[in-house]
């Protein structure tokens, strides 16, 4: 039973390029969350998605960042025109669709994004 | 507001107990979590407690929750070198249709021989 899978593990981009981060939730999980961890800091919530729907994007920067979770395939976090400040570890988490919110979330190993 | 606070560093001697403390502000949180992060790795869910519980024990780990004071602690008995890591306290915030986790900044646990 595979856990949350993220790829790539490491991604290097030059300023102005686009970064695409992928996340496949655990089997049976239909809720996906993205978090960002800046160096020496805790994780900050970015966005919460269910299949084909964005439920809460209160933590997403207003520009350049977008997320999707299509009916088929992984969830994608997309960062356009990357800047140095986007360098961070981006973690995806998933939880099952069960009654009652606040179910424990299981995390992937993250994608470490470095901007040159 | 939503805030989770924890001390940044803790150093203990191998074999002693480690106690990592955390305070949170949101009284509507449903679950409170402890995650462990080793260098360069992702987050490992260590244990969690539902907000209507006072205590949970799982092998070497004991979680205590004081809901009145909004205080959560993690006790690791017989601390080993493999316990060296950053430990994150977190709470789930449940809105009308959403659920997200608010993390503390992490406590870096180091083990002295």
Coordinates of N, CA and C in Angstrom, one line a residue, chain A residues 9 33 35 37 40-45 48 50 55-56 58 91 101-110 112, chain B residues 30-31 33 35 37 40-43 45 48 88 92 94-106 108:
Chain A
X9 N 11.7 14.5 -6.6 CA 12.1 14.8 -5.3 C 12.9 16.1 -5.2
X33 N -3.8 18.0 0.0 CA -3.4 19.3 0.6 C -1.9 19.6 0.1
X35 N 1.5 22.0 1.1 CA 2.1 22.8 2.1 C 3.5 23.3 1.6
X37 N 7.3 24.6 3.0 CA 8.2 24.7 4.1 C 9.5 25.5 3.7
X40 N 14.3 26.2 7.7 CA 14.3 26.4 9.2 C 12.9 26.8 9.7
X41 N 11.9 26.6 8.9 CA 10.5 26.9 9.4 C 9.6 25.7 9.3
X42 N 8.4 25.9 9.9 CA 7.4 24.9 9.9 C 6.7 24.9 8.5
X43 N 5.7 24.0 8.4 CA 5.0 23.9 7.1 C 3.8 24.9 7.2
X44 N 3.6 25.6 6.0 CA 2.5 26.5 5.9 C 1.5 26.0 4.9
X45 N 0.2 25.9 5.3 CA -0.8 25.5 4.4 C -0.9 26.4 3.1
X48 N -6.2 23.2 -0.5 CA -6.8 21.9 -0.2 C -7.8 21.6 -1.4
X50 N -10.2 18.6 -3.5 CA -10.8 17.3 -3.7 C -10.9 17.1 -5.2
X55 N -11.1 23.5 -2.7 CA -12.0 23.7 -1.6 C -11.5 24.9 -0.8
X56 N -10.2 25.0 -0.6 CA -9.7 26.1 0.3 C -8.3 26.5 -0.3
X58 N -6.8 29.5 0.6 CA -6.4 30.7 1.4 C -5.0 30.9 1.6
X91 N 5.3 20.1 0.2 CA 4.8 18.8 0.7 C 3.4 18.7 0.3
X101 N -14.7 15.9 9.3 CA -13.4 16.5 8.8 C -12.3 16.4 9.9
X102 N -11.1 16.8 9.4 CA -10.0 16.8 10.4 C -9.4 15.4 10.5
X103 N -9.6 14.5 9.5 CA -8.9 13.2 9.6 C -7.4 13.4 9.4
X104 N -6.6 12.6 10.1 CA -5.2 12.7 9.9 C -4.7 12.7 8.5
X105 N -3.8 13.6 8.2 CA -3.2 13.7 6.9 C -1.9 12.9 6.8
X106 N -1.6 12.3 5.7 CA -0.4 11.5 5.5 C 0.4 12.3 4.5
X107 N 1.7 12.5 4.8 CA 2.5 13.3 3.9 C 3.4 12.5 3.0
X108 N 3.7 13.1 1.8 CA 4.7 12.6 1.0 C 6.1 13.1 1.4
X109 N 7.2 12.7 0.7 CA 8.5 13.1 1.1 C 8.9 14.5 0.6
X110 N 8.0 15.1 -0.2 CA 8.3 16.5 -0.6 C 9.0 16.6 -1.9
X112 N 11.9 19.3 -3.3 CA 12.7 20.4 -2.9 C 13.0 21.2 -4.2
Chain B
X30 N -10.0 19.9 16.0 CA -10.5 18.5 16.2 C -9.4 17.6 16.6
X31 N -8.4 17.5 15.8 CA -7.2 16.7 16.0 C -6.0 17.5 16.3
X33 N -1.7 16.8 16.4 CA -0.8 15.9 15.9 C 0.6 16.1 16.4
X35 N 4.2 15.3 14.4 CA 5.0 14.8 13.3 C 6.5 14.8 13.6
X37 N 10.3 14.9 11.6 CA 10.9 15.1 10.3 C 12.4 15.0 10.5
X40 N 16.2 16.3 5.5 CA 16.0 16.0 4.1 C 14.9 15.1 3.8
X41 N 14.1 14.7 4.9 CA 13.0 13.8 4.7 C 11.6 14.5 4.8
X42 N 10.6 13.7 4.5 CA 9.3 14.2 4.7 C 8.8 14.1 6.1
X43 N 7.5 14.3 6.4 CA 7.0 14.3 7.7 C 6.4 12.9 8.0
X45 N 3.9 10.9 10.5 CA 2.9 11.1 11.5 C 3.3 10.1 12.6
X48 N -1.5 11.0 17.1 CA -2.4 12.1 17.1 C -3.4 11.9 18.2
X88 N 7.2 18.4 15.0 CA 6.2 19.4 14.8 C 4.9 19.1 15.5
X92 N -5.6 20.5 13.6 CA -6.4 20.6 12.4 C -7.5 21.7 12.7
X94 N -11.0 23.1 11.4 CA -12.1 22.6 10.5 C -13.0 23.8 10.3
X95 N -13.2 24.2 9.0 CA -14.1 25.2 8.7 C -15.4 24.7 8.2
X96 N -16.1 25.4 7.5 CA -17.4 25.0 7.0 C -17.3 23.8 6.0
X97 N -16.3 23.9 5.2 CA -16.2 22.8 4.2 C -14.7 22.4 4.0
X98 N -13.9 22.9 4.9 CA -12.5 22.7 4.6 C -11.8 22.2 5.9
X99 N -10.6 21.6 5.7 CA -9.8 21.2 6.8 C -8.4 21.4 6.5
X100 N -7.7 22.1 7.3 CA -6.3 22.3 7.0 C -5.5 22.1 8.4
X101 N -4.2 21.9 8.3 CA -3.4 21.7 9.4 C -2.5 22.9 9.6
X102 N -2.5 23.4 10.9 CA -1.6 24.5 11.2 C -0.4 23.9 12.0
X103 N 0.8 24.2 11.6 CA 2.0 23.6 12.2 C 2.7 24.7 13.0
X104 N 3.3 24.2 14.1 CA 4.3 25.0 14.8 C 5.6 25.0 14.0
X105 N 6.5 25.7 14.5 CA 7.8 25.9 13.8 C 8.8 24.7 14.0
X106 N 8.4 23.8 14.9 CA 9.2 22.6 15.1 C 10.2 22.8 16.3
X108 N 13.7 21.1 17.6 CA 14.8 20.3 17.2 C 15.3 19.5 18.4

